[in-house]
């Protein structure tokens, strides 16, 4: 082992050095604490044996400096102390010394102390190696999660459909690297625009995988799309039927007990009528000028929970000046430090505050209000909001 | 067996290495007089604080030679300094001087006998 001695009394210093070298250790003997500290900063030592009373830097300060230094390897600190200096011993141990040795040192006692130190050093090295392995694994997983999160971001609305008199905006705040929420606005055909917000139960990779898979099923362009096909609505499948097909395709038993809530709607660009279904999902909120906000609730089970569910459908005739908000439950269920939910009323207030703002800015305002309610940026659930405005 | 130090304990301590013992006795010869001068000076000027460090150092130094009498004398002077009991410090310093001198003489004689 590499051992650093800090001792200003040269006979003790020389005796220690000789004894340690006879046992095969690599020893540097410093004349005081300052020299020892200088040497410790530039070289790696396994064990430091230090006297207490020394000029320039004393034993206590040396121990404190060593303990305060950011070093990759642990140094085992043995304090040399006289029999009558119990107070120094306590102060030294409190400052960070691992062990002590009475002066004049007894070689047998020194050997026992060194063995104890060697065991600690070996344990510390094994721990450091395991930490390094864990850190490497953690770095790899973080890189993978970052890559997966970037892939998930590509599934969010890119260019929203261009339809005269219609504006869309959205906000999306995953609470972890990967989200269980998803949302999108897509052109189904010349007449219809599909829009949805879905929220998979739970968090993390399994929830995100189901979210991505369900997103693919809701894409009109994917090979396995459930939203388009032959039918009376120019190939668009009705929202209730889409929900039923999703329910059949994603039973929770096959998806690690994960299910998801969904609001899916078809907006007719000519009549401004929205046909929609909600599967265990918060209903859309209609904001009409001159009227108070109204939530269109619908009672139905989430997707994948029970097989054979028939989903209801409802219609909202939108008018110029209307705004319609669809959101995940992360919005209203976000808790403040007192464990109180953000709730519908605060959401309505935030929506009303942003009523005169451009649509995208009104979404930012809602997010700001939720974060302020939470008290920090790290939300407990994913937050997704989708809004359509009729000009 | 000399009264000034424990011969057997000392030889055990240095693993019978007379050459190394000779090296450390030379260090004692070099360093002890300076420490004793500092102790005398502090005692003469009644500076209790200045008494502590050199007597503490001398105590640690002679302990390496298993020298209980000199060690006890050094400890007594150190405690007088720490507790600011300077009334009897002059005779205590004389005792320390005497025991340190006798220790050095005894060590040299011991080394001569070993050669």
Tab-separated table of C-alpha atoms in Angstrom, chain A residues 212-371:
chain	number	residue	atom	x	y	z
A	212	UNK	CA	-46.405	4.576	-29.185
A	213	UNK	CA	-48.139	1.403	-30.406
A	214	UNK	CA	-51.602	2.902	-29.869
A	215	UNK	CA	-50.448	6.060	-31.673
A	216	UNK	CA	-49.572	3.930	-34.700
A	217	UNK	CA	-53.063	2.387	-34.647
A	218	UNK	CA	-54.584	5.898	-34.607
A	219	UNK	CA	-52.536	7.095	-37.571
A	220	UNK	CA	-54.551	7.163	-40.805
A	221	UNK	CA	-51.364	6.449	-42.779
A	222	UNK	CA	-50.090	3.399	-40.916
A	223	UNK	CA	-50.597	-0.075	-42.331
A	224	UNK	CA	-52.467	-1.203	-39.239
A	225	UNK	CA	-54.587	1.969	-38.954
A	226	UNK	CA	-57.884	1.563	-37.120
A	227	UNK	CA	-59.221	5.010	-38.049
A	228	UNK	CA	-59.713	4.634	-41.802
A	229	UNK	CA	-61.494	2.059	-43.916
A	230	UNK	CA	-64.515	1.687	-46.174
A	231	UNK	CA	-67.622	3.342	-44.763
A	232	UNK	CA	-70.176	6.145	-45.001
A	233	UNK	CA	-67.795	8.862	-43.701
A	234	UNK	CA	-65.482	8.803	-46.713
A	235	UNK	CA	-63.358	6.035	-45.275
A	236	UNK	CA	-63.258	7.471	-41.728
A	237	UNK	CA	-64.304	4.993	-39.057
A	238	UNK	CA	-66.589	6.389	-36.379
A	239	UNK	CA	-64.959	7.375	-33.052
A	240	UNK	CA	-67.001	4.858	-31.042
A	241	UNK	CA	-66.008	2.075	-33.451
A	242	UNK	CA	-62.347	3.127	-33.259
A	243	UNK	CA	-62.516	2.886	-29.472
A	244	UNK	CA	-64.101	-0.569	-29.647
A	245	UNK	CA	-61.451	-1.809	-32.083
A	246	UNK	CA	-58.672	-0.430	-29.863
A	247	UNK	CA	-60.315	-2.135	-26.887
A	248	UNK	CA	-60.248	-5.459	-28.712
A	249	UNK	CA	-56.656	-4.977	-29.876
A	250	UNK	CA	-55.068	-3.884	-26.580
A	251	UNK	CA	-56.466	-5.969	-23.699
A	252	UNK	CA	-54.585	-5.128	-20.504
A	253	UNK	CA	-53.735	-8.809	-19.934
A	254	UNK	CA	-51.521	-8.654	-23.036
A	255	UNK	CA	-49.968	-5.300	-22.167
A	256	UNK	CA	-48.472	-5.787	-18.740
A	257	UNK	CA	-51.752	-4.761	-17.040
A	258	UNK	CA	-51.599	-1.371	-18.715
A	259	UNK	CA	-54.739	0.202	-20.151
A	260	UNK	CA	-55.308	3.667	-21.519
A	261	UNK	CA	-57.890	6.421	-21.567
A	262	UNK	CA	-58.758	8.086	-24.839
A	263	UNK	CA	-60.627	11.021	-26.268
A	264	UNK	CA	-60.922	10.560	-30.020
A	265	UNK	CA	-62.920	12.827	-32.286
A	266	UNK	CA	-63.617	13.608	-35.932
A	267	UNK	CA	-64.052	17.281	-36.785
A	268	UNK	CA	-65.973	18.115	-39.922
A	269	UNK	CA	-64.185	21.067	-41.534
A	270	UNK	CA	-67.361	22.183	-43.340
A	271	UNK	CA	-70.055	21.888	-40.661
A	272	UNK	CA	-67.647	22.429	-37.685
A	273	UNK	CA	-69.318	19.500	-35.965
A	274	UNK	CA	-67.203	17.292	-33.702
A	275	UNK	CA	-68.167	13.604	-33.284
A	276	UNK	CA	-66.229	12.123	-30.434
A	277	UNK	CA	-65.954	9.403	-27.864
A	278	UNK	CA	-64.305	9.343	-24.463
A	279	UNK	CA	-63.024	6.066	-23.032
A	280	UNK	CA	-62.375	6.774	-19.356
A	281	UNK	CA	-60.919	10.110	-20.399
A	282	UNK	CA	-61.790	13.633	-19.212
A	283	UNK	CA	-64.406	15.074	-21.548
A	284	UNK	CA	-63.585	18.073	-23.774
A	285	UNK	CA	-64.110	21.586	-22.413
A	286	UNK	CA	-65.990	24.041	-24.612
A	287	UNK	CA	-65.214	27.725	-24.216
A	288	UNK	CA	-67.804	29.855	-25.976
A	289	UNK	CA	-67.677	33.673	-25.919
A	290	UNK	CA	-70.085	35.083	-23.408
A	291	UNK	CA	-70.713	31.730	-21.725
A	292	UNK	CA	-69.065	29.866	-18.896
A	293	UNK	CA	-66.879	26.869	-19.718
A	294	UNK	CA	-68.682	23.582	-20.154
A	295	UNK	CA	-67.249	20.111	-19.894
A	296	UNK	CA	-68.855	17.404	-22.017
A	297	UNK	CA	-68.460	14.372	-19.813
A	298	UNK	CA	-69.027	10.821	-20.970
A	299	UNK	CA	-69.006	7.724	-18.816
A	300	UNK	CA	-67.122	4.802	-20.344
A	301	UNK	CA	-64.371	2.384	-19.369
A	302	UNK	CA	-60.753	2.911	-20.466
A	303	UNK	CA	-59.396	1.009	-23.452
A	304	UNK	CA	-58.222	-2.517	-22.633
A	305	UNK	CA	-59.816	-2.857	-19.232
A	306	UNK	CA	-62.753	-5.142	-20.116
A	307	UNK	CA	-63.409	-6.867	-23.432
A	308	UNK	CA	-66.506	-6.256	-25.519
A	309	UNK	CA	-67.233	-2.699	-24.329
A	310	UNK	CA	-69.528	-0.661	-26.582
A	311	UNK	CA	-68.492	2.988	-26.582
A	312	UNK	CA	-70.883	5.902	-26.856
A	313	UNK	CA	-70.519	8.783	-29.214
A	314	UNK	CA	-71.588	12.398	-28.886
A	315	UNK	CA	-71.580	15.476	-31.080
A	316	UNK	CA	-70.701	19.116	-30.434
A	317	UNK	CA	-71.644	21.766	-32.964
A	318	UNK	CA	-68.839	24.305	-32.803
A	319	UNK	CA	-69.386	27.942	-33.659
A	320	UNK	CA	-67.080	30.808	-34.644
A	321	UNK	CA	-65.164	32.042	-31.592
A	322	UNK	CA	-65.339	28.689	-29.832
A	323	UNK	CA	-62.328	27.031	-28.318
A	324	UNK	CA	-62.396	23.351	-27.409
A	325	UNK	CA	-59.826	21.938	-25.011
A	326	UNK	CA	-58.996	18.231	-24.642
A	327	UNK	CA	-56.532	17.218	-21.925
A	328	UNK	CA	-55.135	14.285	-19.992
A	329	UNK	CA	-55.918	13.833	-16.292
A	330	UNK	CA	-52.370	14.971	-15.441
A	331	UNK	CA	-53.675	18.518	-15.838
A	332	UNK	CA	-56.401	18.436	-13.200
A	333	UNK	CA	-54.820	15.838	-10.892
A	334	UNK	CA	-51.500	17.634	-10.418
A	335	UNK	CA	-50.964	18.116	-6.671
A	336	UNK	CA	-49.592	21.073	-4.759
A	337	UNK	CA	-47.292	20.521	-1.728
A	338	UNK	CA	-50.418	20.260	0.486
A	339	UNK	CA	-51.679	17.332	-1.658
A	340	UNK	CA	-54.527	19.329	-3.158
A	341	UNK	CA	-55.470	18.717	-6.800
A	342	UNK	CA	-55.250	21.471	-9.402
A	343	UNK	CA	-58.833	20.543	-10.309
A	344	UNK	CA	-61.395	21.721	-12.822
A	345	UNK	CA	-62.018	25.159	-11.334
A	346	UNK	CA	-58.371	26.229	-11.509
A	347	UNK	CA	-58.173	24.881	-15.040
A	348	UNK	CA	-61.261	26.919	-16.009
A	349	UNK	CA	-59.677	30.000	-14.435
A	350	UNK	CA	-56.429	29.460	-16.347
A	351	UNK	CA	-58.377	28.974	-19.589
A	352	UNK	CA	-60.355	32.161	-18.946
A	353	UNK	CA	-57.152	34.089	-18.208
A	354	UNK	CA	-55.792	33.060	-21.601
A	355	UNK	CA	-59.006	33.634	-23.511
A	356	UNK	CA	-57.762	36.847	-25.148
A	357	UNK	CA	-54.299	35.431	-25.867
A	358	UNK	CA	-53.308	33.666	-29.082
A	359	UNK	CA	-54.069	29.941	-28.823
A	360	UNK	CA	-50.447	28.755	-28.347
A	361	UNK	CA	-49.838	31.362	-25.629
A	362	UNK	CA	-53.027	30.367	-23.817
A	363	UNK	CA	-51.651	26.786	-23.665
A	364	UNK	CA	-48.343	28.055	-22.209
A	365	UNK	CA	-50.312	29.953	-19.574
A	366	UNK	CA	-52.139	26.798	-18.481
A	367	UNK	CA	-48.820	24.932	-18.157
A	368	UNK	CA	-47.359	27.830	-16.123
A	369	UNK	CA	-50.334	27.698	-13.758
A	370	UNK	CA	-49.956	23.925	-13.289
A	371	UNK	CA	-46.197	24.200	-12.602
